[in-house]
CSV table of C-alpha atoms and ligand atoms in Angstrom, one decimal:
chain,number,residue,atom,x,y,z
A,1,UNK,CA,-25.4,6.7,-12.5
A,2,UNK,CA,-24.3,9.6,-10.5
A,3,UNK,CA,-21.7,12.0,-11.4
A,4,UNK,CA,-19.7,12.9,-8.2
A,5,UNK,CA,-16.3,15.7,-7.9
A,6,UNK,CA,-13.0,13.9,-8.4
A,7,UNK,CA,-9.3,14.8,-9.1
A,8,UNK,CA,-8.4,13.2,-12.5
A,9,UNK,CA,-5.0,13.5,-14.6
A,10,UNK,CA,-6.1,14.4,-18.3
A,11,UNK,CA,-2.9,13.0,-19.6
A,12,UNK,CA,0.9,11.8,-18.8
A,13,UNK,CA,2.4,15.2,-18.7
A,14,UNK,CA,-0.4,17.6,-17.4
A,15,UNK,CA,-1.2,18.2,-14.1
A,16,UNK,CA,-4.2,16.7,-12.2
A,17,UNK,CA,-7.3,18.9,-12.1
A,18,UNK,CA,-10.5,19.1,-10.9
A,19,UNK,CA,-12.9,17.4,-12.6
A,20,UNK,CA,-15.7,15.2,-12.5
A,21,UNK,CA,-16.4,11.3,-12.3
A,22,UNK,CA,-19.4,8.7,-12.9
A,23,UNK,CA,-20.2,6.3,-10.6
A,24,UNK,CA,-22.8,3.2,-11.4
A,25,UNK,CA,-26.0,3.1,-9.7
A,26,UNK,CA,-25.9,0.9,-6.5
A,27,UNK,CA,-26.8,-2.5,-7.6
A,28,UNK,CA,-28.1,-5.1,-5.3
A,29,UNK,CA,-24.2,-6.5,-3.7
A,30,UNK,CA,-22.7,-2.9,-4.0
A,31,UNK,CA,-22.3,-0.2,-1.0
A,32,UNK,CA,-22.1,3.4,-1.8
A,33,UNK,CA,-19.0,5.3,0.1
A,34,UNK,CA,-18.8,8.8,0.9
A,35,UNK,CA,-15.4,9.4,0.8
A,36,UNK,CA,-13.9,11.1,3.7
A,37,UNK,CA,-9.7,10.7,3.4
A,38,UNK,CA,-7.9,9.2,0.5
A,39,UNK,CA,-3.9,8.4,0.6
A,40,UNK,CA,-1.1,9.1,-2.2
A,41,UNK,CA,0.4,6.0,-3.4
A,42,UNK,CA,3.9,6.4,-5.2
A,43,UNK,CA,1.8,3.8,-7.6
A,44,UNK,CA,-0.6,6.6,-7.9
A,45,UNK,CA,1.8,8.8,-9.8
A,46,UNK,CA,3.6,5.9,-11.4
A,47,UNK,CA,0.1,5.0,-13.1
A,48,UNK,CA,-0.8,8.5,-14.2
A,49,UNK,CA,2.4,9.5,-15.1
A,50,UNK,CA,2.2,6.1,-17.9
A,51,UNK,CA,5.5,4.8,-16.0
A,52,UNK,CA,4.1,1.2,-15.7
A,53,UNK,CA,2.0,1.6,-19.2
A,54,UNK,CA,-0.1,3.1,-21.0
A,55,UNK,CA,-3.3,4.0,-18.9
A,56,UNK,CA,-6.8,5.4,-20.0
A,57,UNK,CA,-7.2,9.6,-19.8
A,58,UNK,CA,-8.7,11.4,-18.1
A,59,UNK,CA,-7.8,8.8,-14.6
A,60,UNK,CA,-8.5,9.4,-11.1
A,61,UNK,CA,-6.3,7.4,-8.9
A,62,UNK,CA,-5.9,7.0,-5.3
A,63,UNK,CA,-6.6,3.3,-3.8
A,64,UNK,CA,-5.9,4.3,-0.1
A,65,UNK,CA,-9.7,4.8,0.5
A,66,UNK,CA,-11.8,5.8,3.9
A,67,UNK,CA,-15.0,6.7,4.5
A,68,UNK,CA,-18.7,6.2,5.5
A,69,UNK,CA,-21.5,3.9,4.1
A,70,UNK,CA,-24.3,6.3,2.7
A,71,UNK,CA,-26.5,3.7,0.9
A,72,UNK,CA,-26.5,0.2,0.5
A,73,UNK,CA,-27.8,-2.8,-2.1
A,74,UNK,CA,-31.1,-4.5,-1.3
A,75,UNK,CA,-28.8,-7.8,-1.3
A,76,UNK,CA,-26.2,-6.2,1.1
A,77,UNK,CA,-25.4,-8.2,4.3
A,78,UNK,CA,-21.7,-7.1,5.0
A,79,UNK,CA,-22.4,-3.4,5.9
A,80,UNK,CA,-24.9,-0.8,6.8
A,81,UNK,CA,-25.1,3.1,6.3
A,82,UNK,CA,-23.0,4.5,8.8
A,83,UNK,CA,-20.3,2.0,9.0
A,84,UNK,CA,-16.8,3.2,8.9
A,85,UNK,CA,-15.5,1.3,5.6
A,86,UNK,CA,-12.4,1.3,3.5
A,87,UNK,CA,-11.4,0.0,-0.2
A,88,UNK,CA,-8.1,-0.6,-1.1
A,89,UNK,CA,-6.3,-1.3,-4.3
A,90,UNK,CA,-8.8,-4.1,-5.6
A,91,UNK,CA,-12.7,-3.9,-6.4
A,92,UNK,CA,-13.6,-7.2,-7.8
A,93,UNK,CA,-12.1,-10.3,-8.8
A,94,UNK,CA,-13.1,-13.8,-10.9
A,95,UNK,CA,-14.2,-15.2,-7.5
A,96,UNK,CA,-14.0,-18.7,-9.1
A,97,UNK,CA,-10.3,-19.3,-9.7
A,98,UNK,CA,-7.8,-21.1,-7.1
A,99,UNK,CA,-6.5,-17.9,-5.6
A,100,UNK,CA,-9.6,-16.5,-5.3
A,101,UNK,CA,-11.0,-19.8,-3.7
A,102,UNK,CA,-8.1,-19.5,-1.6
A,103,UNK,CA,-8.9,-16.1,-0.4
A,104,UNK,CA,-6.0,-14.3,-2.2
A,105,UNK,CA,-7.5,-12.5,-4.4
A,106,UNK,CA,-5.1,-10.3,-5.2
A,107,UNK,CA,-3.3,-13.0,-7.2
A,108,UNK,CA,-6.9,-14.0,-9.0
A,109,UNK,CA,-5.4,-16.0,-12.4
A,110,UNK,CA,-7.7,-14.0,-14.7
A,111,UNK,CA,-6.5,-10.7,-12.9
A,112,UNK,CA,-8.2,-8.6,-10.0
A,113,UNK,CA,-9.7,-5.6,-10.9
A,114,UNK,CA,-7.7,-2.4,-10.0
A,115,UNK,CA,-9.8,0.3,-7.7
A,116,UNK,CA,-8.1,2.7,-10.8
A,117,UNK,CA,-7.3,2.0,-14.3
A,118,UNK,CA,-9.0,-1.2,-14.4
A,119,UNK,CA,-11.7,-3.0,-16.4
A,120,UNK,CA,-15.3,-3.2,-14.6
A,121,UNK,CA,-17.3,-6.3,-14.9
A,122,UNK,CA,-19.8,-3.6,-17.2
A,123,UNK,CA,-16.5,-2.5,-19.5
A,124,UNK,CA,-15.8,0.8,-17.7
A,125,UNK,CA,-12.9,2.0,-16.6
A,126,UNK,CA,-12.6,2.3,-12.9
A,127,UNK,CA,-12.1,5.7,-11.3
A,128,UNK,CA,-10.0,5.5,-8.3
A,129,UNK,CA,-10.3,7.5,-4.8
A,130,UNK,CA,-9.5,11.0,-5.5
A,131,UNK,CA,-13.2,11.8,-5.6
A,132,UNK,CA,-16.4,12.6,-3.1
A,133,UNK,CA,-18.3,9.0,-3.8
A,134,UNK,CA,-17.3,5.6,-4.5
A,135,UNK,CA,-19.3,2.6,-5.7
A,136,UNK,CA,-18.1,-1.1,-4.5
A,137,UNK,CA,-19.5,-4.3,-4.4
A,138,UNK,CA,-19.4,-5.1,-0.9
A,139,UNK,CA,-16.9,-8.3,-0.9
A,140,UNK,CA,-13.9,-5.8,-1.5
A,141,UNK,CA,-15.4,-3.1,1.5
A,142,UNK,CA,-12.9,-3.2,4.8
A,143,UNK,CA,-14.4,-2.6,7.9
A,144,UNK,CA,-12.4,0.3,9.3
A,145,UNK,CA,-12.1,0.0,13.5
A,146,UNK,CA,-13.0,2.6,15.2
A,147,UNK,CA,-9.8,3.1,17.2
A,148,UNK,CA,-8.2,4.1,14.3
A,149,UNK,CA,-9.0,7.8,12.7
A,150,UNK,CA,-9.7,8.1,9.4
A,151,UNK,CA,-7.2,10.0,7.8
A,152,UNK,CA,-4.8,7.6,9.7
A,153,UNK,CA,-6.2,4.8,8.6
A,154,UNK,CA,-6.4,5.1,5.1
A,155,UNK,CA,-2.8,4.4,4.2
A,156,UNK,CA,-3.3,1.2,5.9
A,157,UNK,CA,-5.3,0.0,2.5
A,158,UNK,CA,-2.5,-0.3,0.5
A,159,UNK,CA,1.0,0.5,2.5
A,160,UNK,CA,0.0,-1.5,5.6
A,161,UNK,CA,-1.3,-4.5,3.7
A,162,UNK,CA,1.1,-4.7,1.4
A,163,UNK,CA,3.9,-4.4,4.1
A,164,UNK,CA,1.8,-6.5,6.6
A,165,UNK,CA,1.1,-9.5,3.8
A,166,UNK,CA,4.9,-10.5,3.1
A,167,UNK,CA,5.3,-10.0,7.2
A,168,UNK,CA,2.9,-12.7,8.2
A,169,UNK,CA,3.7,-14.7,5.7
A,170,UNK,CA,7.6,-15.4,6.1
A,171,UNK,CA,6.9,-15.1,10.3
A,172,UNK,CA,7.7,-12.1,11.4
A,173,UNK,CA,7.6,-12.7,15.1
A,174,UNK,CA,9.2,-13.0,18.4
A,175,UNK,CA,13.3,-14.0,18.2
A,176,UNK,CA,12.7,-13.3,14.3
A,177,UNK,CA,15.3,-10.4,12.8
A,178,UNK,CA,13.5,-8.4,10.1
A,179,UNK,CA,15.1,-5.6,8.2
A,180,UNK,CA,13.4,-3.0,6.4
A,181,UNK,CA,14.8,-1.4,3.7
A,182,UNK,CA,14.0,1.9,2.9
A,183,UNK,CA,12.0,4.6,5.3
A,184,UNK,CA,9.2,5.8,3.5
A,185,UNK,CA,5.3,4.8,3.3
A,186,UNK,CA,5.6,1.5,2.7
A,187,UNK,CA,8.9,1.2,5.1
A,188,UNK,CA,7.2,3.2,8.2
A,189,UNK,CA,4.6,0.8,8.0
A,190,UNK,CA,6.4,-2.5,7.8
A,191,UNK,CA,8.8,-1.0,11.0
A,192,UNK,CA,5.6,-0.1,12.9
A,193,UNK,CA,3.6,-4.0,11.8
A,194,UNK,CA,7.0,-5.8,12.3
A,195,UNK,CA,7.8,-4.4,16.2
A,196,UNK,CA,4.1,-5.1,16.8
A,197,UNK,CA,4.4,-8.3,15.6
A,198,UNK,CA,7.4,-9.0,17.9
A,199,UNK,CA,9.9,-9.3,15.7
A,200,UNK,CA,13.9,-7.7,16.0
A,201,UNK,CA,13.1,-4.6,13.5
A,202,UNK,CA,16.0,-2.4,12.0
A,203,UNK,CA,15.7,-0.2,9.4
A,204,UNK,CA,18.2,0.1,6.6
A,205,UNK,CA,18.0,3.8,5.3
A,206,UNK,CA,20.1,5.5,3.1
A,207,UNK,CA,21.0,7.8,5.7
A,208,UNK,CA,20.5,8.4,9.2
A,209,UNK,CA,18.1,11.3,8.6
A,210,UNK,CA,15.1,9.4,9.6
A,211,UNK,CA,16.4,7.2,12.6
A,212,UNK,CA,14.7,9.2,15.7
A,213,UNK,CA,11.4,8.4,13.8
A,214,UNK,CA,12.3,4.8,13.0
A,215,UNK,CA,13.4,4.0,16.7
A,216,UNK,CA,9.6,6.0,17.4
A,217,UNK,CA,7.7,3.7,15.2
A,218,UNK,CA,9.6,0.3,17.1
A,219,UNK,CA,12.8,-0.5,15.3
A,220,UNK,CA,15.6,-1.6,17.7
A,221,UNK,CA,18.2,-0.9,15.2
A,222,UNK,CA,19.0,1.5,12.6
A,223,UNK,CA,22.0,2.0,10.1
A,224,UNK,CA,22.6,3.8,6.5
A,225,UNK,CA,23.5,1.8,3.9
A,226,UNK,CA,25.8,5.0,2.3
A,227,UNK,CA,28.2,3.6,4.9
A,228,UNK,CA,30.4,0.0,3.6
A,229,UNK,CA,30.4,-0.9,7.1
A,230,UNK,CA,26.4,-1.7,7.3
A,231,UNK,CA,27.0,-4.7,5.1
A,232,UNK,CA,29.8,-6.2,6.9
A,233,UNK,CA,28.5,-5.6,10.0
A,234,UNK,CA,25.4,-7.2,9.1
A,235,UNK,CA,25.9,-10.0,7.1
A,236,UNK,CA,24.3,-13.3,7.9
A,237,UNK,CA,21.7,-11.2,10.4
A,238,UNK,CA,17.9,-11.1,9.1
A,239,UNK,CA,16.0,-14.2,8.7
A,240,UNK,CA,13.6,-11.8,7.1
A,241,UNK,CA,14.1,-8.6,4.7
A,242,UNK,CA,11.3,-6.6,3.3
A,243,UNK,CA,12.5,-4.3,0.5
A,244,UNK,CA,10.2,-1.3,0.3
A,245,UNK,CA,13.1,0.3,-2.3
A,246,UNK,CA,11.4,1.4,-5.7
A,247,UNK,CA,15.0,2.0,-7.1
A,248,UNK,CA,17.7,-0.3,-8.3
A,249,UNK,CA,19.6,-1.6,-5.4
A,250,UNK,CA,22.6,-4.1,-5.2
A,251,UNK,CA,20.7,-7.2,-4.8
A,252,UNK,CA,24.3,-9.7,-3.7
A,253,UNK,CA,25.0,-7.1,-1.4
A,254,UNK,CA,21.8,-7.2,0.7
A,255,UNK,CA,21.1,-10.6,0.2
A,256,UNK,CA,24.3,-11.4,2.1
A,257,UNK,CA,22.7,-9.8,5.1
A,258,UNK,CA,20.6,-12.8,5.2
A,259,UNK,CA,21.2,-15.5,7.4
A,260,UNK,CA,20.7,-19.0,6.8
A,261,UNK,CA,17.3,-20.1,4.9
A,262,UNK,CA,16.4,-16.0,5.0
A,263,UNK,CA,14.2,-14.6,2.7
A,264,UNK,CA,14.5,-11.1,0.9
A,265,UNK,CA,11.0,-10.2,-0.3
A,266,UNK,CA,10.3,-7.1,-2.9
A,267,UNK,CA,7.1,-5.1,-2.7
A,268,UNK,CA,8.9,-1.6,-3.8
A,269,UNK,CA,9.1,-2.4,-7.9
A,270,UNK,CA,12.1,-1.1,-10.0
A,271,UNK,CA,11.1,-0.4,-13.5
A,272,UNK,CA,14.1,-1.9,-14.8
A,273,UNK,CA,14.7,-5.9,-14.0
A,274,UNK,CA,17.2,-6.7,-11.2
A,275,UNK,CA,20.5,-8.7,-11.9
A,276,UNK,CA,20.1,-11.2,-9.1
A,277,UNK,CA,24.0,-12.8,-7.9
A,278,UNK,CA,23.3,-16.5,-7.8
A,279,UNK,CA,25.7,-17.2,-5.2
A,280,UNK,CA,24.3,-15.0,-3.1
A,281,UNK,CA,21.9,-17.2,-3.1
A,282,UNK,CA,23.8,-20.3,-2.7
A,283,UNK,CA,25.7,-19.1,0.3
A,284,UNK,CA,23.2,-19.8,3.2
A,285,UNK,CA,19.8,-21.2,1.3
A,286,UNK,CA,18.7,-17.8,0.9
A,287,UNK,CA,15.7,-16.9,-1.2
A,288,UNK,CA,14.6,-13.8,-3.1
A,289,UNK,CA,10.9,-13.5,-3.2
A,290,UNK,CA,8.0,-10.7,-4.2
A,291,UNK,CA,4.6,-10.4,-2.7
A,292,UNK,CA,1.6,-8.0,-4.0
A,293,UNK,CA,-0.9,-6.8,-1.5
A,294,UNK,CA,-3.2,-8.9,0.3
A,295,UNK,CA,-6.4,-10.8,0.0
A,296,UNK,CA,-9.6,-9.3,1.2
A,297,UNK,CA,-9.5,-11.4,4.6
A,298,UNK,CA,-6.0,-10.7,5.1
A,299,UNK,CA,-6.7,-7.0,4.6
A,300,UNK,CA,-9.5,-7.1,7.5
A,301,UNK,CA,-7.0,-9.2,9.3
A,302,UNK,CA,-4.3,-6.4,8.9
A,303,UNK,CA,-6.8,-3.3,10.1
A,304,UNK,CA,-8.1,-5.5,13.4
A,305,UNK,CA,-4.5,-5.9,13.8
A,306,UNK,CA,-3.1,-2.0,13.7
A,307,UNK,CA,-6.1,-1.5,15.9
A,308,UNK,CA,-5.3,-3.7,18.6
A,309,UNK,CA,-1.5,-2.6,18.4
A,310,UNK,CA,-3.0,1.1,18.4
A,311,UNK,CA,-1.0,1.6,15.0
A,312,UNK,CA,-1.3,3.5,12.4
A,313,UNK,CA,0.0,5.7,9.4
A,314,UNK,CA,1.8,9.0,10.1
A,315,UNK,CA,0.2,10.9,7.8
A,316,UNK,CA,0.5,15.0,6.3
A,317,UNK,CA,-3.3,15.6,5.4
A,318,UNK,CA,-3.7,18.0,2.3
A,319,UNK,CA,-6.3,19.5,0.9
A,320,UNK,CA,-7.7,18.6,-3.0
A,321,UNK,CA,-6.0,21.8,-4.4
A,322,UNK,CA,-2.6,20.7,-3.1
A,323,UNK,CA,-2.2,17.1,-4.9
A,324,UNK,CA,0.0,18.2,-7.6
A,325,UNK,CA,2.9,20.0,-5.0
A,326,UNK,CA,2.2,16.6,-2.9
A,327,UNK,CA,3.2,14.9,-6.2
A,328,UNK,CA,6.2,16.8,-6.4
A,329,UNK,CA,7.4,16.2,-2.4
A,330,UNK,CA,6.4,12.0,-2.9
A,331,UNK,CA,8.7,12.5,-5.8
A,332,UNK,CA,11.4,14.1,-3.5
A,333,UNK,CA,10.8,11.4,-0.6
A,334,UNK,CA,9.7,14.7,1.0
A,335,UNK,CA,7.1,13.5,3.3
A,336,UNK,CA,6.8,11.6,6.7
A,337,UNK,CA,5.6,9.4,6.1
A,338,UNK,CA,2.5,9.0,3.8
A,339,UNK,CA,-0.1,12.4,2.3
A,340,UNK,CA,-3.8,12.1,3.1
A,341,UNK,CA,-6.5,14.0,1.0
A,342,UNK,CA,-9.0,15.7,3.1
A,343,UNK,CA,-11.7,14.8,0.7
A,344,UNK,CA,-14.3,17.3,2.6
A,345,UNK,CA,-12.2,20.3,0.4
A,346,UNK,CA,-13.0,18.4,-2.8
A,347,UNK,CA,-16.7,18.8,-2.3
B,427,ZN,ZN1,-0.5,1.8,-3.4
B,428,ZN,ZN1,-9.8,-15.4,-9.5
């Protein structure tokens, strides 16, 4: 065991501190990760704030994780000290079930283990990446390429594979017209994947505010949905929507921007359930879908990907002592597009 400097919330309604953090000793499978960047998730402050449930105190979050290998397991074949690595929201899974077979992990029927808030094999809680060190057993490490810099990069472990997952899935591609709804973390990064990917990308943003950006990061198209006219003018458009929305939205409305056989897929998730208009549905074979993550393959998939397309997060680095105000901003949708710890000022 080691005990290493982390960020932790000590309940729902208190601010995060400075603290401290155990970490197992390095067993034979696992790699040991100095931490050098780690992202802030809107999940992050959903789980500590006891939105989704009750969660264990004190927690450290963060599951947007980068940094370098700085000892490995006798058993270790995967990585070496040195290596650029990431972890993203997932340490273990059963390994056994069909999902897990199938290399989706994320959907494992007994239920992946969370990089925060979750149940280690040994009983603990796990601690996530707001923190100097990380132990992981090496099946769940990312390689991290190096055309991509860190801080940039570490986004990419839960906003760019979860927005990159529902994109190759349903075929984002050439002649394919995707929409993304919402211009935030998750929705920079679908824009940025998508337009690599080939596809026809426009945004759908409440307002216009962010449209020079959007255009930037490779959407062809950009309207507000404040304005009645969006939805008429694009009805029966996407084959392809990727709702990155957290908050209730009008679920006939935008599923009429479908066209025929399109799919609208959620991966923000509103707290309350959505009333879904079943003729919506009916109108043009449409479907309404969710998607969670990626596997561990798809993940590695996803960063050799944003390498080669020389994408990445935009990112506002902070440093440990200004999480809480980052909080605040996230809160606010007061930041373009996704805050980075500098993990270096936690030390
Ligand atoms: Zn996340
Ligand atoms: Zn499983």
């Amino acid at each position: 065991m080691s005990t290493v400097n982390a960020i932790a919330a000590p309940s729902a309604t208190e601010p995060l501190v400075r603290t401290t953090v155990e970490r197992r000793a390095v067993g034979p499978r696992d790699v040991l990760i100095e931490i050098r960047y780690a992202g802030i998730c809107h999940s992050d402050i959903h789980t500590v704030r006891g939105d989704w449930g009750k969660v264990p105190y004190p927690l450290t979050v963060g599951h947007e994780i980068v940094g370098q290998v700085t000892e490995v397991g006798a058993e270790v074949t995967r990585h070496s000290i040195g290596d650029r690595v990431g972890v993203g929201c997932m340490v273990n899974s059963c390994r056994e079930c069909d999902n897990c077979k199938a290399g989706e992990e994320q959907y494992c029927l007994k239920g992946m283990v969370g990089t925060y808030a979750g149940t280690d094999r040994d009983g603990s809680v796990t601690q996530g990446g707001y923190s100097t060190h990380i132990v992981v057993d090496e099946d769940f490490v990312l390689r991290v390429p190096e055309a991509i810099a860190y801080e940039t990069a570490a986004p990419l472990l839960c906003a760019g594979i979860t927005t990159y997952s529902p994109l190759a899935h349903w075929k984002a591609g050439p002649g394919r017209n995707v929409a993304v709804v919402g211009m935030g973390g998750l929705g920079h990064m679908a824009v940025k994947i998508a337009a690599a990917m080939g596809a026809e990308v426009t945004v759908l943003s409440q307002t216009l505010g962010k449209k020079d950006d959007g255009l930037a990061f490779g959407a062809a198209h950009y309207y507000a949905t404040s304005d009645p006219a969006t939805f008429e003018k694009l009805a029966n458009t996407f084959d392809l929507i990727i709702n990155t929305v957290s908050a209730p939205i009008d679920m006939g409305a935008y599923l009429r921007l479908l066209r025929l056989d399109g799919t609208l897929v959620a991966v923000g998730a509103p707290p309350e359930p959505l009333p879904v208009q079943v003729f919506a549905l009916f109108g043009a074979r449409r479907s309404f879908a969710g998607s969670s993550i990626g596997g561990i393959a798809e993940t590695q998939e996803m960063l050799d990907f944003c390498a080669e397309h020389g994408i990445s997060a935009q990112v506002e680095v902070i440093s440990a002592d200004e999480v809480n105000e980052a909080y605040e901003r996230v809160l606010k949708s007061d930041v373009r597009y996704r805050f980075v710890i500098d993990i270096d000022t936690l030390r």
